[in-house]
Short mmCIF file of C-alpha atoms and ligand atoms in Angstrom, two decimals:
data_model
loop_
_atom_site.label_atom_id
_atom_site.label_comp_id
_atom_site.label_asym_id
_atom_site.label_seq_id
_atom_site.Cartn_x
_atom_site.Cartn_y
_atom_site.Cartn_z
CA MET Q 282 4.25 179.72 -25.60
CA ASN Q 283 2.73 177.08 -23.32
CA ALA Q 284 0.53 174.35 -24.81
CA GLY Q 285 -2.61 173.28 -22.97
CA ILE Q 286 -5.93 171.57 -23.55
CA LEU Q 287 -8.75 173.79 -24.86
CA GLY Q 288 -11.42 171.11 -25.38
CA VAL Q 289 -12.14 167.39 -25.06
CA GLY Q 290 -14.37 164.87 -26.85
CA LYS Q 291 -14.97 161.14 -27.02
CA TYR Q 292 -16.81 158.38 -28.79
CA THR Q 293 -17.60 154.91 -27.49
CA PRO Q 294 -19.47 152.25 -29.49
CA GLU Q 295 -22.99 151.43 -28.33
CA ARG Q 296 -22.53 147.68 -28.00
CA ILE Q 297 -21.53 146.54 -24.51
CA LEU Q 298 -19.81 143.15 -24.09
CA THR Q 299 -19.89 142.07 -20.44
CA ASN Q 300 -17.78 139.45 -18.70
CA PHE Q 301 -20.94 137.33 -18.55
CA ASP Q 302 -21.24 137.54 -22.35
CA LEU Q 303 -17.62 136.35 -22.58
CA GLU Q 304 -18.43 133.39 -20.31
CA LYS Q 305 -20.73 132.18 -23.09
CA MET Q 306 -18.03 132.62 -25.76
CA MET Q 307 -15.00 131.01 -24.07
CA ASP Q 308 -13.74 129.19 -20.98
CA THR Q 309 -13.55 132.14 -18.61
CA SER Q 310 -15.47 133.72 -15.74
CA ASP Q 311 -16.54 137.14 -14.54
CA GLU Q 312 -14.75 136.35 -11.28
CA TRP Q 313 -11.39 135.60 -13.02
CA ILE Q 314 -11.53 138.67 -15.23
CA LYS Q 315 -12.60 141.02 -12.44
CA THR Q 316 -10.04 139.90 -9.90
CA ARG Q 317 -7.10 139.74 -12.37
CA THR Q 318 -7.86 142.92 -14.33
CA GLY Q 319 -10.67 145.02 -12.80
CA ILE Q 320 -12.60 144.85 -16.09
CA GLU Q 321 -16.38 144.28 -15.97
CA GLU Q 322 -17.41 145.24 -19.49
CA ARG Q 323 -16.07 146.81 -22.67
CA ARG Q 324 -17.45 148.51 -25.79
CA ILE Q 325 -17.20 146.70 -29.14
CA ALA Q 326 -17.57 148.54 -32.45
CA ARG Q 327 -19.91 147.28 -35.17
CA ASP Q 328 -18.32 145.45 -38.11
CA ASP Q 329 -18.96 148.48 -40.29
CA GLU Q 330 -17.71 150.96 -37.67
CA TYR Q 331 -14.03 151.70 -38.15
CA THR Q 332 -11.28 153.42 -36.20
CA HIS Q 333 -11.67 156.47 -38.42
CA ASP Q 334 -15.42 156.67 -37.65
CA MET Q 335 -14.72 156.73 -33.91
CA ALA Q 336 -11.80 159.14 -34.34
CA TYR Q 337 -14.00 161.49 -36.39
CA GLU Q 338 -16.73 161.63 -33.72
CA ALA Q 339 -14.24 162.22 -30.90
CA ALA Q 340 -12.40 164.97 -32.83
CA LYS Q 341 -15.66 166.69 -33.82
CA ASN Q 342 -16.80 166.73 -30.19
CA ALA Q 343 -13.45 168.07 -28.97
CA ILE Q 344 -13.44 170.91 -31.52
CA GLU Q 345 -17.01 171.88 -30.54
CA ASN Q 346 -16.11 171.66 -26.85
CA ALA Q 347 -13.17 174.02 -27.44
CA GLY Q 348 -15.57 176.54 -29.03
CA LEU Q 349 -13.76 176.26 -32.37
CA THR Q 350 -14.67 175.20 -35.89
CA PRO Q 351 -12.78 172.64 -38.03
CA GLU Q 352 -11.39 175.50 -40.10
CA ASP Q 353 -9.48 176.73 -37.04
CA ILE Q 354 -7.44 173.51 -36.84
CA ASP Q 355 -3.81 173.54 -38.09
CA LEU Q 356 -2.83 169.93 -37.48
CA ILE Q 357 -4.51 166.60 -36.71
CA ILE Q 358 -2.52 163.81 -35.07
CA VAL Q 359 -4.19 160.42 -34.64
CA ALA Q 360 -2.55 157.87 -32.37
CA THR Q 361 -3.70 154.41 -33.48
CA VAL Q 362 -2.54 150.92 -34.43
CA THR Q 363 -5.81 149.82 -36.03
CA GLN Q 364 -6.14 151.91 -39.18
CA GLU Q 365 -7.97 150.16 -42.03
CA ALA Q 366 -5.06 150.76 -44.41
CA ASN Q 367 -1.52 152.07 -44.07
CA PHE Q 368 -2.58 155.03 -46.14
CA PRO Q 369 -4.46 157.26 -46.41
CA SER Q 370 -4.02 157.76 -42.68
CA VAL Q 371 -6.89 158.03 -40.21
CA GLY Q 372 -5.75 161.64 -39.85
CA ASN Q 373 -6.27 162.26 -43.57
CA ILE Q 374 -9.70 160.62 -43.54
CA ILE Q 375 -11.02 162.65 -40.63
CA GLN Q 376 -9.40 165.89 -41.86
CA ASP Q 377 -11.61 165.58 -44.94
CA ARG Q 378 -14.75 164.52 -43.06
CA LEU Q 379 -14.38 167.32 -40.54
CA GLY Q 380 -13.85 169.90 -43.26
CA ALA Q 381 -10.60 170.95 -41.58
CA ARG Q 382 -9.38 172.62 -44.79
CA HIS Q 383 -6.31 174.24 -43.28
CA ALA Q 384 -5.09 171.25 -41.29
CA ALA Q 385 -2.14 168.98 -41.93
CA ALA Q 386 -2.79 165.40 -40.80
CA MET Q 387 -0.90 162.28 -39.81
CA ASP Q 388 -1.05 159.10 -37.77
CA LEU Q 389 1.33 158.20 -34.99
CA GLU Q 390 2.02 154.65 -33.76
CA ALA Q 391 3.08 154.03 -30.21
CA ALA Q 392 0.40 151.45 -29.32
CA CYS Q 393 -1.15 152.10 -25.88
CA SER Q 394 1.34 154.94 -25.23
CA GLY Q 395 0.14 156.67 -28.40
CA PHE Q 396 -2.00 159.35 -26.76
CA THR Q 397 0.86 160.57 -24.54
CA TYR Q 398 3.19 160.59 -27.56
CA GLY Q 399 0.51 162.50 -29.51
CA ILE Q 400 0.04 165.21 -26.90
CA VAL Q 401 3.78 165.74 -26.55
CA THR Q 402 4.22 165.87 -30.35
CA GLY Q 403 1.31 168.27 -30.85
CA ALA Q 404 2.49 170.51 -28.02
CA GLN Q 405 5.83 171.11 -29.78
CA PHE Q 406 4.07 172.88 -32.66
CA ILE Q 407 2.20 175.15 -30.24
CA GLN Q 408 5.25 175.87 -28.10
CA THR Q 409 7.29 176.98 -31.12
CA GLY Q 410 4.42 179.16 -32.32
CA ALA Q 411 4.26 177.23 -35.62
CA TYR Q 412 0.61 176.23 -35.09
CA LYS Q 413 -2.23 177.52 -32.93
CA HIS Q 414 -4.67 174.60 -32.75
CA VAL Q 415 -3.72 170.92 -32.86
CA VAL Q 416 -6.22 168.08 -32.51
CA VAL Q 417 -4.81 164.95 -30.89
CA VAL Q 418 -6.93 161.81 -31.10
CA GLY Q 419 -6.35 158.41 -29.50
CA ALA Q 420 -8.49 155.86 -31.36
CA ASP Q 421 -8.39 152.10 -31.62
CA LYS Q 422 -10.59 149.22 -32.66
CA LEU Q 423 -8.75 146.48 -30.82
CA SER Q 424 -11.63 144.03 -31.39
CA LYS Q 425 -10.42 143.85 -35.01
CA ILE Q 426 -7.03 142.41 -34.04
CA THR Q 427 -8.16 140.46 -30.96
CA ASP Q 428 -7.55 136.73 -31.16
CA TRP Q 429 -10.94 135.52 -29.91
CA ASP Q 430 -9.51 132.00 -29.50
CA ASP Q 431 -6.97 133.22 -26.93
CA ARG Q 432 -8.81 133.76 -23.64
CA SER Q 433 -5.72 135.25 -21.97
CA THR Q 434 -5.92 138.34 -24.23
CA ALA Q 435 -9.49 138.35 -25.63
CA VAL Q 436 -11.01 139.42 -22.31
CA LEU Q 437 -8.78 142.48 -21.94
CA PHE Q 438 -9.55 144.84 -24.80
CA GLY Q 439 -12.24 147.20 -26.03
CA ASP Q 440 -12.87 149.87 -28.68
CA GLY Q 441 -13.18 153.66 -28.46
CA ALA Q 442 -11.76 157.09 -29.20
CA GLY Q 443 -10.91 160.21 -27.21
CA ALA Q 444 -9.63 163.56 -28.42
CA VAL Q 445 -8.31 166.90 -27.23
CA VAL Q 446 -7.67 170.25 -28.88
CA LEU Q 447 -4.32 171.73 -27.90
CA GLY Q 448 -3.68 175.44 -28.05
CA PRO Q 449 -1.72 178.25 -26.41
CA VAL Q 450 -2.46 178.82 -22.70
CA SER Q 451 -1.13 181.19 -20.04
CA GLU Q 452 2.38 180.88 -18.67
CA ASP Q 453 1.68 178.76 -15.60
CA LYS Q 454 -0.75 176.35 -17.34
CA GLY Q 455 -0.47 173.49 -19.83
CA LEU Q 456 2.23 170.92 -20.41
CA LEU Q 457 4.89 171.21 -17.69
CA SER Q 458 7.08 168.18 -18.41
CA PHE Q 459 7.20 164.88 -20.28
CA VAL Q 460 9.07 161.60 -20.58
CA LEU Q 461 8.84 159.35 -23.64
CA GLY Q 462 10.63 156.04 -24.01
CA SER Q 463 11.13 152.96 -26.13
CA ASP Q 464 12.64 149.54 -25.56
CA GLY Q 465 12.36 147.71 -28.86
CA SER Q 466 14.02 144.63 -27.37
CA GLY Q 467 10.66 143.96 -25.66
CA GLY Q 468 8.74 143.98 -28.95
CA LYS Q 469 8.57 140.20 -28.75
CA TYR Q 470 6.28 140.37 -25.71
CA LEU Q 471 3.44 142.29 -27.38
CA ASN Q 472 2.86 142.44 -31.13
CA LEU Q 473 0.73 141.60 -34.12
CA LYS Q 474 1.28 137.97 -35.18
CA GLU Q 475 2.31 137.82 -38.82
CA GLU Q 476 0.41 134.62 -39.59
CA ASN Q 477 -3.04 135.96 -38.75
CA ASP Q 478 -2.66 139.67 -37.97
CA LYS Q 479 -3.91 139.06 -34.42
CA LEU Q 480 -2.54 140.37 -31.17
CA TYR Q 481 -0.02 138.28 -29.24
CA MET Q 482 0.96 139.07 -25.67
CA ASN Q 483 3.13 137.53 -22.98
CA GLY Q 484 1.01 138.85 -20.11
CA ARG Q 485 3.47 138.22 -17.31
CA GLU Q 486 6.40 139.96 -19.02
CA VAL Q 487 4.23 142.94 -19.99
CA PHE Q 488 2.87 143.12 -16.44
CA ARG Q 489 6.38 143.24 -14.96
CA PHE Q 490 7.51 145.88 -17.45
CA ALA Q 491 4.39 147.98 -16.91
CA VAL Q 492 4.60 148.07 -13.13
CA ARG Q 493 8.26 149.12 -13.25
CA LYS Q 494 7.98 151.69 -16.05
CA MET Q 495 4.72 153.33 -15.01
CA GLY Q 496 6.17 154.03 -11.57
CA ASP Q 497 9.62 155.13 -12.79
CA ALA Q 498 8.25 157.38 -15.54
CA SER Q 499 5.71 158.97 -13.16
CA LEU Q 500 8.37 159.89 -10.61
CA GLU Q 501 10.71 161.17 -13.32
CA VAL Q 502 8.13 163.40 -14.98
CA LEU Q 503 7.03 164.79 -11.63
CA GLU Q 504 10.61 165.75 -10.78
CA LYS Q 505 11.08 167.33 -14.21
CA ALA Q 506 8.01 169.49 -13.53
CA GLY Q 507 9.53 170.57 -10.22
CA LEU Q 508 6.60 169.09 -8.29
CA GLN Q 509 6.28 166.85 -5.25
CA LYS Q 510 3.96 163.85 -4.97
CA GLU Q 511 1.59 165.86 -2.78
CA ASP Q 512 1.25 168.54 -5.49
CA LEU Q 513 -0.54 166.05 -7.74
CA ASP Q 514 -4.32 166.37 -8.02
CA LEU Q 515 -5.12 163.56 -10.47
CA LEU Q 516 -3.37 160.49 -11.82
CA ILE Q 517 -4.69 159.36 -15.21
CA PRO Q 518 -2.96 156.07 -16.00
CA HIS Q 519 -3.34 153.78 -19.01
CA GLN Q 520 -6.37 151.64 -18.20
CA ALA Q 521 -4.91 148.19 -18.88
CA ASN Q 522 -5.25 146.44 -15.57
CA ILE Q 523 -6.33 147.70 -12.16
CA ARG Q 524 -3.40 145.95 -10.46
CA ILE Q 525 -0.87 147.84 -12.62
CA MET Q 526 -2.76 151.10 -12.04
CA GLU Q 527 -2.81 150.54 -8.28
CA ALA Q 528 0.95 149.90 -8.27
CA SER Q 529 1.49 153.29 -9.94
CA ARG Q 530 -0.82 155.01 -7.49
CA GLU Q 531 1.07 153.47 -4.58
CA ARG Q 532 4.48 154.56 -5.96
CA LEU Q 533 3.08 158.12 -5.94
CA ASP Q 534 1.54 157.77 -2.43
CA LEU Q 535 -1.79 158.99 -3.77
CA PRO Q 536 -5.18 158.31 -2.16
CA GLU Q 537 -7.68 156.29 -4.21
CA GLU Q 538 -9.86 159.27 -5.11
CA LYS Q 539 -6.97 160.92 -6.96
CA MET Q 540 -6.76 158.20 -9.60
CA ILE Q 541 -9.15 158.11 -12.57
CA LYS Q 542 -10.47 154.61 -13.18
CA THR Q 543 -12.46 153.63 -16.26
CA VAL Q 544 -10.98 150.16 -16.83
CA GLN Q 545 -14.12 148.53 -15.36
CA LYS Q 546 -16.37 149.94 -18.10
CA TYR Q 547 -14.12 150.21 -21.17
CA GLY Q 548 -11.37 147.59 -20.64
CA ASN Q 549 -8.06 148.36 -22.33
CA THR Q 550 -8.82 150.57 -25.33
CA SER Q 551 -5.18 150.99 -26.39
CA ALA Q 552 -4.36 154.49 -27.70
CA SER Q 553 -7.75 155.82 -26.60
CA SER Q 554 -7.52 154.56 -23.01
CA ILE Q 555 -5.89 157.60 -21.36
CA ALA Q 556 -7.88 159.92 -23.62
CA LEU Q 557 -11.21 158.38 -22.58
CA ALA Q 558 -10.21 158.49 -18.90
CA LEU Q 559 -9.29 162.17 -19.22
CA VAL Q 560 -12.50 163.08 -21.06
CA ASP Q 561 -14.67 161.25 -18.53
CA ALA Q 562 -12.84 162.97 -15.66
CA VAL Q 563 -13.44 166.38 -17.26
CA GLN Q 564 -17.08 165.65 -18.10
CA GLU Q 565 -17.73 164.41 -14.55
CA GLY Q 566 -16.36 167.68 -13.16
CA ARG Q 567 -13.37 166.04 -11.51
CA VAL Q 568 -10.79 168.35 -13.13
CA LYS Q 569 -10.55 171.89 -11.77
CA ASP Q 570 -8.70 174.96 -12.97
CA GLY Q 571 -5.11 174.84 -11.77
CA ASP Q 572 -5.11 171.09 -11.05
CA ASN Q 573 -1.87 169.18 -11.70
CA LEU Q 574 -2.59 166.08 -13.80
CA LEU Q 575 -0.20 163.22 -14.44
CA LEU Q 576 -0.93 161.10 -17.53
CA VAL Q 577 1.11 157.92 -17.85
CA GLY Q 578 0.97 154.98 -20.24
CA PHE Q 579 2.84 151.97 -21.57
CA GLY Q 580 2.32 149.65 -24.49
CA GLY Q 581 3.55 147.64 -27.42
CA GLY Q 582 6.92 148.56 -28.80
CA LEU Q 583 7.61 148.43 -25.97
CA THR Q 584 6.88 152.10 -25.36
CA TRP Q 585 6.05 154.37 -22.44
CA GLY Q 586 5.09 157.99 -21.99
CA ALA Q 587 4.28 160.30 -19.07
CA LEU Q 588 3.43 163.96 -18.84
CA VAL Q 589 2.40 166.54 -16.28
CA LEU Q 590 -0.23 169.08 -17.28
CA ARG Q 591 -1.61 172.00 -15.30
CA TRP Q 592 -5.28 172.31 -16.20
CA GLY Q 593 -6.79 175.54 -17.46
CA LYS Q 594 -6.28 178.23 -20.07
C1 COA H 78 -3.06 138.93 -18.69
C2 COA H 78 -3.06 138.95 -17.19
C3 COA H 78 -4.34 139.56 -16.67
C4 COA H 78 -2.96 137.52 -16.65
O1 COA H 78 -2.97 137.53 -15.26
P1 COA H 78 -1.96 136.61 -14.45
O2 COA H 78 -2.24 136.79 -13.04
O3 COA H 78 -0.58 136.93 -14.96
O4 COA H 78 -2.42 135.20 -14.91
P2 COA H 78 -1.50 134.02 -15.45
O5 COA H 78 -0.93 134.38 -16.77
O6 COA H 78 -0.59 133.67 -14.34
O7 COA H 78 -2.58 132.91 -15.68
C5 COA H 78 -3.15 132.24 -14.59
C6 COA H 78 -4.08 131.17 -15.07
O8 COA H 78 -5.26 131.77 -15.60
C7 COA H 78 -5.58 131.19 -16.85
N1 COA H 78 -6.28 132.16 -17.67
C8 COA H 78 -5.75 133.01 -18.57
N2 COA H 78 -6.73 133.75 -19.10
C9 COA H 78 -7.89 133.38 -18.53
C10 COA H 78 -9.23 133.79 -18.67
N3 COA H 78 -9.59 134.77 -19.50
N4 COA H 78 -10.16 133.20 -17.90
C11 COA H 78 -9.83 132.22 -17.04
N5 COA H 78 -8.57 131.79 -16.86
C12 COA H 78 -7.61 132.35 -17.61
C13 COA H 78 -4.26 130.77 -17.41
O9 COA H 78 -4.44 129.73 -18.34
C14 COA H 78 -3.52 130.30 -16.18
O10 COA H 78 -3.89 129.00 -15.91
P3 COA H 78 -2.82 127.90 -15.42
O11 COA H 78 -2.28 128.44 -14.14
O12 COA H 78 -3.64 126.67 -15.28
O13 COA H 78 -1.81 127.86 -16.51
C15 COA H 78 -1.84 139.73 -16.63
O14 COA H 78 -0.66 139.03 -16.92
C16 COA H 78 -1.74 141.11 -17.20
O15 COA H 78 -2.59 141.94 -16.98
N6 COA H 78 -0.64 141.42 -17.89
C17 COA H 78 -0.43 142.71 -18.45
C18 COA H 78 -1.28 142.86 -19.66
C19 COA H 78 -1.42 144.26 -20.08
O16 COA H 78 -1.55 145.16 -19.31
N7 COA H 78 -1.40 144.46 -21.36
C20 COA H 78 -1.62 145.75 -21.91
C21 COA H 78 -0.62 146.10 -22.89
S1 COA H 78 -0.86 147.74 -23.39
#
C-alpha cells in the first residue's frame, strides 16, 4: 500500500510582526534581517493562543480538505517542541476537540525536522495496512521560547501550524523514499536553555550544518527514489534562512521557480515550516497531479529529514 497526501490545512495567527516592528524593540534593522535571512515579517500567536489551538485548526482544515470527518481518522501525530505540558500531548488535546473518537494520538519531537519525521512515521501505518487515515500536524509557538533579549535569534522565528491527512494512494503515487537522521553531538548548538527555558543557538555552526545536510540528504533521497535532479518538480525546504534554502536549490541544479519560499512572510516556524510551505503551494495551485516533490528539513537535535513524494491519489 502506498501512502500519500489526501488533504492539507493550515493556521497562522492574525498578528503580524514586521522587521520594522522589531527595529522598535531591539537594536536591529530591516536591512540586516532581510539580507541575512530573507525574512520580512512573521506571525505571532496571542498570549492565550497555544500550540494546540493552532494544531487543532490546521488538522480540522486538513480533514475537511480531504473530504473526511474526524471519525474517519485512525491516528494523529503532532510534531512540536512547544506543547504547554509534557502530557497530555497536543495530539491528545486535539483528538478530543476534533471528536476523532477512533484515533490514537501522540506527539513527536524532532524540532524543525519534525514534520518530515511525522510524515514518514505516519506513512508506515498506511503502508502496512494497519491504519487508513493518519493526520500529521506540524505546529509550534516559537514566540513562547524566544529569548527577546537575544537579537541574533529573536528576529528569526514565528508561530503557525500546518497539517496533512495521509491515506492509501495508487501504486505510482505517494511517498517514494525518505532519509531521517540524527547527530546528538550537535545538540549543544541549538537547544532550550535550562536556566530560563529560552532558545539558544550558535547561528554559524547551525548554518554550516544545515547547508551540508540539506544538500546531502536531498541528493540521497532523490537517488533512493530512483529519480534524477531534472525529474524534480518542486523543492519544499525548511524555511529557516533564504541563504540555506538557496544552497540546497543550487545543489539540486533547480531553477528558482521550482523552490517554494514562504520564509519572507512566516519566518522560521519550526515544525510547521515545511507544512505551511506545502499547504501554501497546494492552495496557490503550484502542485499538480504527478509532480515529484522533495521536502527537506533540519533542526535541533541535531536532526534532519528528507522525503520524495509523488503528488496525487
Ligand atoms: C543567525 C544568522 C542569520 C546570523 O547570520 P551571520 O551572517 O552568521 O551573522 P553573524 O553571526 O556573523 O553576525 C554578524 C553580526 O551581526 C550582528 N547581529 C546579530 N543579530 C543581529 C540582528 N538581529 N540585527 C543586527 N545585527 C545583528 C552580530 O552581533 C554580529 O556583529 P559583530 O560582527 O559586530 O559581532 C545565521 O548564522 C543563520 O541563519 N544561522 C542558521 C540559523 C538557522 O537556520 N536556525 C534554524 C534552526 S532550525
